[in-house]
Coordinates of C-alpha atoms in Angstrom, one line a residue:
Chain N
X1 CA 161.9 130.0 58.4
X2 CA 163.4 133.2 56.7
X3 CA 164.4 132.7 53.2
X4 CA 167.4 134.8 54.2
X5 CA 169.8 137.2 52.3
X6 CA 171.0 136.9 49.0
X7 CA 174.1 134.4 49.3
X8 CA 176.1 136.4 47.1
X9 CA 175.9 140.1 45.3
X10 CA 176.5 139.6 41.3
X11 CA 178.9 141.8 39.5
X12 CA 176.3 143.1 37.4
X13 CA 176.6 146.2 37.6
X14 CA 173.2 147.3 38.7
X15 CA 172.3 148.7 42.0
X16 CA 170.6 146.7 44.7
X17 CA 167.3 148.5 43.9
X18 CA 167.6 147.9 40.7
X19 CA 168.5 144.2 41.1
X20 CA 165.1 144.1 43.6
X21 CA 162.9 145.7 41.0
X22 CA 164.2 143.2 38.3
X23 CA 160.4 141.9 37.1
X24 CA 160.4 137.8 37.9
X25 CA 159.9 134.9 35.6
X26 CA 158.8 131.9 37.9
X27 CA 158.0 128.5 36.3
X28 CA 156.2 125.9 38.8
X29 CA 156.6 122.5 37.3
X30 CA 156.9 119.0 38.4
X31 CA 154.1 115.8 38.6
X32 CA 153.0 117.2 42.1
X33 CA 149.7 119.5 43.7
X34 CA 150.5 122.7 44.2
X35 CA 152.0 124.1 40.8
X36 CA 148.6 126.0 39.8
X37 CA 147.9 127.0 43.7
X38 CA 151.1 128.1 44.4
X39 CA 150.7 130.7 41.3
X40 CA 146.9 131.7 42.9
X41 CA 149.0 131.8 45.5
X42 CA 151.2 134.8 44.3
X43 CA 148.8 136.2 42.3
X44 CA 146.7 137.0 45.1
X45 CA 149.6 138.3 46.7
X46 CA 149.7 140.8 43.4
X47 CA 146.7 141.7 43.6
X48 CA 146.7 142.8 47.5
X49 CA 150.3 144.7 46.5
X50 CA 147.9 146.5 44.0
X51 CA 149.2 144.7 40.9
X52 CA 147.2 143.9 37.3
X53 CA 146.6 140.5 37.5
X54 CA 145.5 139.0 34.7
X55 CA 145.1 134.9 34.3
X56 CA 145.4 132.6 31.0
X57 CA 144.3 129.3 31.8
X58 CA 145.6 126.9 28.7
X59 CA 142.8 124.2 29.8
X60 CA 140.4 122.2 27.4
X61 CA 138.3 121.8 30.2
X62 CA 136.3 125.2 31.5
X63 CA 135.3 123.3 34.3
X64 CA 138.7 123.1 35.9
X65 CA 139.7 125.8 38.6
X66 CA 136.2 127.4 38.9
X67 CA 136.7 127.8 43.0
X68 CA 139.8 130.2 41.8
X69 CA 138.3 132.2 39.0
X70 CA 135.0 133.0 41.5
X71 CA 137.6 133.7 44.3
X72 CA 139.4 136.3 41.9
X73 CA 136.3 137.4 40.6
X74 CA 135.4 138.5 44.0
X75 CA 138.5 140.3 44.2
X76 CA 138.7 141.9 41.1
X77 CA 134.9 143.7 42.3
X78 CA 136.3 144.7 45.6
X79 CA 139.4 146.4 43.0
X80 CA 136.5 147.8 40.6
X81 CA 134.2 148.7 43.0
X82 CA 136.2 149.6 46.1
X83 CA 139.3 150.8 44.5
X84 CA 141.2 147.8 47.1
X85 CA 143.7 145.5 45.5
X86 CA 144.7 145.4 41.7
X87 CA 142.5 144.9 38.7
X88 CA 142.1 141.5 37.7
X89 CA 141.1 139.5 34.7
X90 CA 141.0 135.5 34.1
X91 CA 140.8 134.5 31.1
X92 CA 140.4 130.8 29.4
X93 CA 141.2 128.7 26.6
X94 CA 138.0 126.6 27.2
X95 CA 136.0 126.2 23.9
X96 CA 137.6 129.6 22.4
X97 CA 138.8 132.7 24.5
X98 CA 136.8 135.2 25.6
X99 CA 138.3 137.8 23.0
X100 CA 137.6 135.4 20.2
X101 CA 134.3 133.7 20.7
X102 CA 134.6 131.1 18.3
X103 CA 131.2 128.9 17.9
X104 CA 130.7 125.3 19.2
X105 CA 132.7 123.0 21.0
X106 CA 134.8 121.7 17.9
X107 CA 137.6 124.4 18.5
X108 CA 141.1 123.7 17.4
X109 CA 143.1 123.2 20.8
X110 CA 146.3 124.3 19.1
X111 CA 145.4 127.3 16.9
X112 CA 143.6 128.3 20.4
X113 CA 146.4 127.6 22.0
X114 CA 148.5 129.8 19.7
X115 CA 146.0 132.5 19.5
X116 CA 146.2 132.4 23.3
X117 CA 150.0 133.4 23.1
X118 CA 149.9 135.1 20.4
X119 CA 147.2 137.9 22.8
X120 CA 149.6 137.5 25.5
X121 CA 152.8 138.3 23.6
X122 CA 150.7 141.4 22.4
X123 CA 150.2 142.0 26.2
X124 CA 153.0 141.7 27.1
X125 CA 154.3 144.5 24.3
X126 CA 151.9 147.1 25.6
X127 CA 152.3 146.5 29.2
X128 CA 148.6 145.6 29.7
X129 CA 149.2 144.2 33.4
X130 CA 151.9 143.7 36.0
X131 CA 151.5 140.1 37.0
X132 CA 150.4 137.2 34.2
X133 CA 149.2 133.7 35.5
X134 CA 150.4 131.4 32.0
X135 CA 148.1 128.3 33.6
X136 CA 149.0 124.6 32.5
X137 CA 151.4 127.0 29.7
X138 CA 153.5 124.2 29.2
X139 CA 151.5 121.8 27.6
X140 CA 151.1 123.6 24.6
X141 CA 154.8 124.4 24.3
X142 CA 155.7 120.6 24.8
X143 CA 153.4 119.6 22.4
X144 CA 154.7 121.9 19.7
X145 CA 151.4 124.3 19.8
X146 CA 153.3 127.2 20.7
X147 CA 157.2 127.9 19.6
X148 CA 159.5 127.8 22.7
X149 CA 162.0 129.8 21.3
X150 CA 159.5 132.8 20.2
X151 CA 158.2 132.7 24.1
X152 CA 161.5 132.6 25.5
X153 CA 162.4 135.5 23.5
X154 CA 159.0 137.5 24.2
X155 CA 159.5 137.3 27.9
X156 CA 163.1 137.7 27.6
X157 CA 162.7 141.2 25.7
X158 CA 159.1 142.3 27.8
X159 CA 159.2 145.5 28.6
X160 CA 158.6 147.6 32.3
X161 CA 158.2 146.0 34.9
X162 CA 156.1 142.7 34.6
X163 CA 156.3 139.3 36.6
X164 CA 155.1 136.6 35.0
X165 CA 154.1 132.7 36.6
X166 CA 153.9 129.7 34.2
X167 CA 152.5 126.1 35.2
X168 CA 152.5 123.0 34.2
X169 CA 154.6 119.6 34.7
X170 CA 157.5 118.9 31.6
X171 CA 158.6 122.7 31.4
X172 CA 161.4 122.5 28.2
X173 CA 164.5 123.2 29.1
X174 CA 165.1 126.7 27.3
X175 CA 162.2 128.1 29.3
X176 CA 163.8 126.9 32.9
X177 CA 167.2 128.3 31.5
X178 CA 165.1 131.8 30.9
X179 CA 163.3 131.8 34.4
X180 CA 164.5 133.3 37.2
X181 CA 162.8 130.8 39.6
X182 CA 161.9 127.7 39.3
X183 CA 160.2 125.4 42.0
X184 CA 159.4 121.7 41.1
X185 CA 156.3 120.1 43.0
X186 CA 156.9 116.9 43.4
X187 CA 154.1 114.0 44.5
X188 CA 155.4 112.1 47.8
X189 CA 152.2 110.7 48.7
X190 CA 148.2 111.8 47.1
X191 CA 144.9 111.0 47.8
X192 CA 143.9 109.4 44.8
X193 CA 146.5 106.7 45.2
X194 CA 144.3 105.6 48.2
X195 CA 140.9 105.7 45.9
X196 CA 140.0 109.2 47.1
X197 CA 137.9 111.1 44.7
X198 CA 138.6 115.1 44.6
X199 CA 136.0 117.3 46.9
X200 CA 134.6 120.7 47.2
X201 CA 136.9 123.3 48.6
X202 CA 139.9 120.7 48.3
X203 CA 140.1 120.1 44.8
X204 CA 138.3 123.1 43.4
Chain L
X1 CA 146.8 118.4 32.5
X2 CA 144.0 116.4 34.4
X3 CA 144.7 114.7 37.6
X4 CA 142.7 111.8 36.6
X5 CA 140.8 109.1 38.8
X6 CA 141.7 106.8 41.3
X7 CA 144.4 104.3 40.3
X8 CA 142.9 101.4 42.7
X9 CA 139.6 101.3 45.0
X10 CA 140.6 100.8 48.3
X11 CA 138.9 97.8 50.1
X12 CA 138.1 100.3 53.2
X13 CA 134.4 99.5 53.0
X14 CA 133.4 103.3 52.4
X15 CA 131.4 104.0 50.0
X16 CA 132.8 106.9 47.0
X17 CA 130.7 109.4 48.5
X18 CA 132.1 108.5 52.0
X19 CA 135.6 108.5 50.8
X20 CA 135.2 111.5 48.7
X21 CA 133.9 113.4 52.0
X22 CA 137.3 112.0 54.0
X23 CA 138.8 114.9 55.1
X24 CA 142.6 116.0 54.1
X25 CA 145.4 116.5 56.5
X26 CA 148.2 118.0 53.7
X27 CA 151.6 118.4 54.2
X28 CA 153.5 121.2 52.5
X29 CA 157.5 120.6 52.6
X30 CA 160.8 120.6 50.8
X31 CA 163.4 123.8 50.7
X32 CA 161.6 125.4 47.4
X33 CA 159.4 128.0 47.6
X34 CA 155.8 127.7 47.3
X35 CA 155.2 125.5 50.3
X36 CA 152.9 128.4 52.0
X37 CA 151.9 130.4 49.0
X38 CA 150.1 127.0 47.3
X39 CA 148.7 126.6 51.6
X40 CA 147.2 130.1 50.8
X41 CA 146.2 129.2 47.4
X42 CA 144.2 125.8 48.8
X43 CA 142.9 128.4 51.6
X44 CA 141.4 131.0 48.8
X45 CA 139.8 127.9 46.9
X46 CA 138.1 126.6 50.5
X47 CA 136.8 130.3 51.6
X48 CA 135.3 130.3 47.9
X49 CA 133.6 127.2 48.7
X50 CA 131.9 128.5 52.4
X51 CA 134.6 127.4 54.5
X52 CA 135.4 128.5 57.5
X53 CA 139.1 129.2 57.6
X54 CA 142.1 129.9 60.0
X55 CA 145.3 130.4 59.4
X56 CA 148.3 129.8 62.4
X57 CA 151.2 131.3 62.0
X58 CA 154.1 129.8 63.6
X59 CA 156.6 132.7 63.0
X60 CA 158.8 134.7 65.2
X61 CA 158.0 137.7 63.1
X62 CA 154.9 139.4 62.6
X63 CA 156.4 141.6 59.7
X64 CA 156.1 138.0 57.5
X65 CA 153.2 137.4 55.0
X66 CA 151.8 140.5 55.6
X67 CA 150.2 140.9 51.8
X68 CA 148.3 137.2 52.8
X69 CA 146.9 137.8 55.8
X70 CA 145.7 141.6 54.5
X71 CA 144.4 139.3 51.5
X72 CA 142.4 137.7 53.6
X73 CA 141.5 140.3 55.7
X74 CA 139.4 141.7 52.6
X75 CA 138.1 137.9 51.9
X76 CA 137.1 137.3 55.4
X77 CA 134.9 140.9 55.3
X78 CA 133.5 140.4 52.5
X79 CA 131.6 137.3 54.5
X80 CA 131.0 139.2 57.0
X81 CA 129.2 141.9 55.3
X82 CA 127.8 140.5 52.2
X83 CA 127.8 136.7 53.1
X84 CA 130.3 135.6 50.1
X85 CA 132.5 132.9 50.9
X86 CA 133.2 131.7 54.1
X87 CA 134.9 133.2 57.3
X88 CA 138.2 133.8 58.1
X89 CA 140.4 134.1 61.0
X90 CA 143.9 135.5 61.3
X91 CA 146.4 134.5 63.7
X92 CA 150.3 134.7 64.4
X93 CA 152.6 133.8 67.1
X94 CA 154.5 137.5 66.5
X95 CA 155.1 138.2 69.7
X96 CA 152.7 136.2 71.1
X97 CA 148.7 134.9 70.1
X98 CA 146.0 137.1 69.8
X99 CA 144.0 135.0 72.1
X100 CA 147.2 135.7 74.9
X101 CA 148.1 139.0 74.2
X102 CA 151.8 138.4 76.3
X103 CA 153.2 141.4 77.0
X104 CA 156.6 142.5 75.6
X105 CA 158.8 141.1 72.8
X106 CA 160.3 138.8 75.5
X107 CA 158.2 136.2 74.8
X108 CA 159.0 132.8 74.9
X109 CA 159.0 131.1 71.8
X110 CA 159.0 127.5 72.9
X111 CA 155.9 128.5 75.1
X112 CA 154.0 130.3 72.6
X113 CA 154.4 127.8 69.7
X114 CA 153.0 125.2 72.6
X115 CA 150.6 127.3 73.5
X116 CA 149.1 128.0 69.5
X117 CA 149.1 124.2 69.3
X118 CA 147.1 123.4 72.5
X119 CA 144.3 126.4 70.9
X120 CA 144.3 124.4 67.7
X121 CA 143.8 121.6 69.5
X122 CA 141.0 123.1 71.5
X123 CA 139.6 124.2 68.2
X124 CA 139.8 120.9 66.4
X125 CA 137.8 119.1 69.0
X126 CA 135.5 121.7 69.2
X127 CA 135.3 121.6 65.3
X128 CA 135.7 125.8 65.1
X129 CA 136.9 125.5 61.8
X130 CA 137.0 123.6 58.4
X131 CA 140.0 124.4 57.0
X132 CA 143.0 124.9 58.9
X133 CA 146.6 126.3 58.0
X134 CA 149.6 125.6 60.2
X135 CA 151.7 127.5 58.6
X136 CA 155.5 126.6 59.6
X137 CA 154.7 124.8 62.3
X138 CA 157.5 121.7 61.3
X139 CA 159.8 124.1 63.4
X140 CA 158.2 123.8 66.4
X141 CA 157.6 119.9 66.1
X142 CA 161.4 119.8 64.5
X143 CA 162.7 122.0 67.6
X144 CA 160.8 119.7 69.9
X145 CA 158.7 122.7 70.7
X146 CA 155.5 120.9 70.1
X147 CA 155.4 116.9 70.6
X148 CA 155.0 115.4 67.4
X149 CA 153.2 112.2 68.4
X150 CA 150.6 114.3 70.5
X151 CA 150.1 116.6 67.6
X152 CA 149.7 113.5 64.7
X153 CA 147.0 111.3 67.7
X154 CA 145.1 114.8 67.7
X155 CA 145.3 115.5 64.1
X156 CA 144.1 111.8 63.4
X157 CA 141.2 111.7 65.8
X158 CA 140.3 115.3 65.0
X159 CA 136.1 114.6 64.4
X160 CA 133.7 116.2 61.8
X161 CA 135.3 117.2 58.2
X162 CA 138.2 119.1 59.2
X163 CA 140.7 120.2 56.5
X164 CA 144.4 121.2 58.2
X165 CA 147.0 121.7 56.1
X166 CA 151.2 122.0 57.5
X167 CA 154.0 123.8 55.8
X168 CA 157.4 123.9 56.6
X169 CA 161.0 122.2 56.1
X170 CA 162.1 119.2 57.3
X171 CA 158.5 118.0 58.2
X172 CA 158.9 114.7 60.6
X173 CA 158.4 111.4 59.3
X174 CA 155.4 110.5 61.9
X175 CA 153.5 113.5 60.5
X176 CA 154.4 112.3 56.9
X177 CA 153.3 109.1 57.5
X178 CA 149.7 110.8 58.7
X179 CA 149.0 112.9 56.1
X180 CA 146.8 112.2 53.0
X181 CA 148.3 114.1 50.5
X182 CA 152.8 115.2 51.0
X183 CA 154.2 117.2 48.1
X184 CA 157.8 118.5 48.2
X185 CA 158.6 121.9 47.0
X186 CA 161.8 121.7 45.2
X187 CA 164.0 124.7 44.7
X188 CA 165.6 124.7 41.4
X189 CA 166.2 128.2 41.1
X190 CA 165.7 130.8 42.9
X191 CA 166.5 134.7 42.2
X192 CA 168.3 135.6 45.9
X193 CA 170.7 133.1 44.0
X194 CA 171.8 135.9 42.3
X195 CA 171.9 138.1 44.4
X196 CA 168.3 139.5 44.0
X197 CA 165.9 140.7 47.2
X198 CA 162.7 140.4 47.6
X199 CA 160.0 142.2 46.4
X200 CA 156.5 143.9 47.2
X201 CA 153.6 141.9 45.4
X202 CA 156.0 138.7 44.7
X203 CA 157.9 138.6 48.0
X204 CA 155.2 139.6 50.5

């Protein structure tokens, strides 16, 4: 049940506060459920610790995950309006992002998706929030939309003190060797495979 | 990035809307993390949706998950007072149930975990809830706290559209063979692996 103590203390040189208050890079990845909801999952845990939580879905669809973006609406009022929790903001890809607006529905899914990083690595540089949600992130990296190396370097050198959850099944290799955790989801048995369809409150 | 549609149509007779509306029994296993936080991340997405949820807590500690359950302390008032989402109950073993209110820290574990079962059990036949989270309660079935078989007739005869979800390590095979939907968290890498503690707002 406990996850325990640390198994062994790393000649690092730092102190043990300072090894606790080392910001965390997590990755969820794997073909299973639970990658996404885990990082809800966390995030909501932020947000009750106080933290800036801010989302970046890296979806084409902005009909995916709507339960969780009402849920963290909700929460992000009861922060603006009730001073409880952290900020929050959820941001997606969809047909543009919010900051750009771009017209119509014939968006360009990689320049959006590089925009997308390209605002987060600016984030990230000013310290903008204290816990990022990079949703289905790895898609765009396997595909070549967004350079590996220039995120693996970004979130290497962020500065302060933020965490930071990526998603997404086929995480490259250079980004698991940067993460501090790593947790692959992996499908033993779904509901689908017996001809379920997805429901309310289940699936989103 | 989309889980897709049904592989095969199962020749059970139901109709899609029928199967659609079957509801899940998920199990939540494996040594990674994430088993409970993704639990709490399906619970979040349910409450959004009108649910009524419950969470069990099949801890020995009542210090555990604290940033969750004050999570959804705030969700569960905010139906309460302004009728968004759906309502939630709280409860953990600690040092005994709520609903017992044993006196002492000398409880008895092996009687208490029995005892939060036969309330769930109550609850499901009395369909109190609609989405249920047995969190770590593979100990007590593991431990032979709990009877496995009477726990997987009662979870399979449970009546209306009951959600439960389980989470915990070494989840029995009779259970696993129960469920609808069984993903494996996988640790791959974790930071206490290097000698790191937990930490408010990621930890708890």
């Amino acid at each position: 049940m406990p996850e325990g103590n640390p198994v062994r203390v790393p000649d690092d040189g730092l102190t043990t506060r300072a090894r606790r208050n080392t910001p965390v890079l997590a990755v969820h990845t794997g073909d299973g459920k639970g990658k996404s909801t885990a990082a809800f999952g966390m995030a909501l845990r932020a947000w009750n610790a106080g933290l800036r939580v801010a989302v970046f879905q890296f979806v084409k669809s902005a009909k995916w995950k709507v339960g969780e973006e009402a849920a963290f609406g909700h929460l992000g009022r009861l922060h603006d309006e009730h001073g409880v929790g952290g900020a929050v903001e959820w941001h997606k890809m969809g047909a543009g992002w919010s900051w750009t607006r771009k017209a119509g529905s014939e968006v360009d899914h990689a320049a959006a998706a590089a925009d997308g990083w390209a605002e987060i690595a600016r984030r990230l540089a000013a310290q903008r929030h204290d816990f990022y949600v990079l949703d289905e992130f790895t898609y765009p990296l396997a595909w070549g939309w967004v350079d590996v190396d220039e995120v693996v370097e970004a979130l290497t050198a962020r500065p302060g003190h933020q965490h930071v959850v990526i998603t997404g099944r086929n995480a490259p290799a250079r980004l698991l060797d940067a993460a501090d955790l790593v947790t692959e989801m992996t499908k033993v048995k779904h509901p689908m495979d017996a001809g379920r369809k997805g429901q309310k409150g289940i699936e989103w």
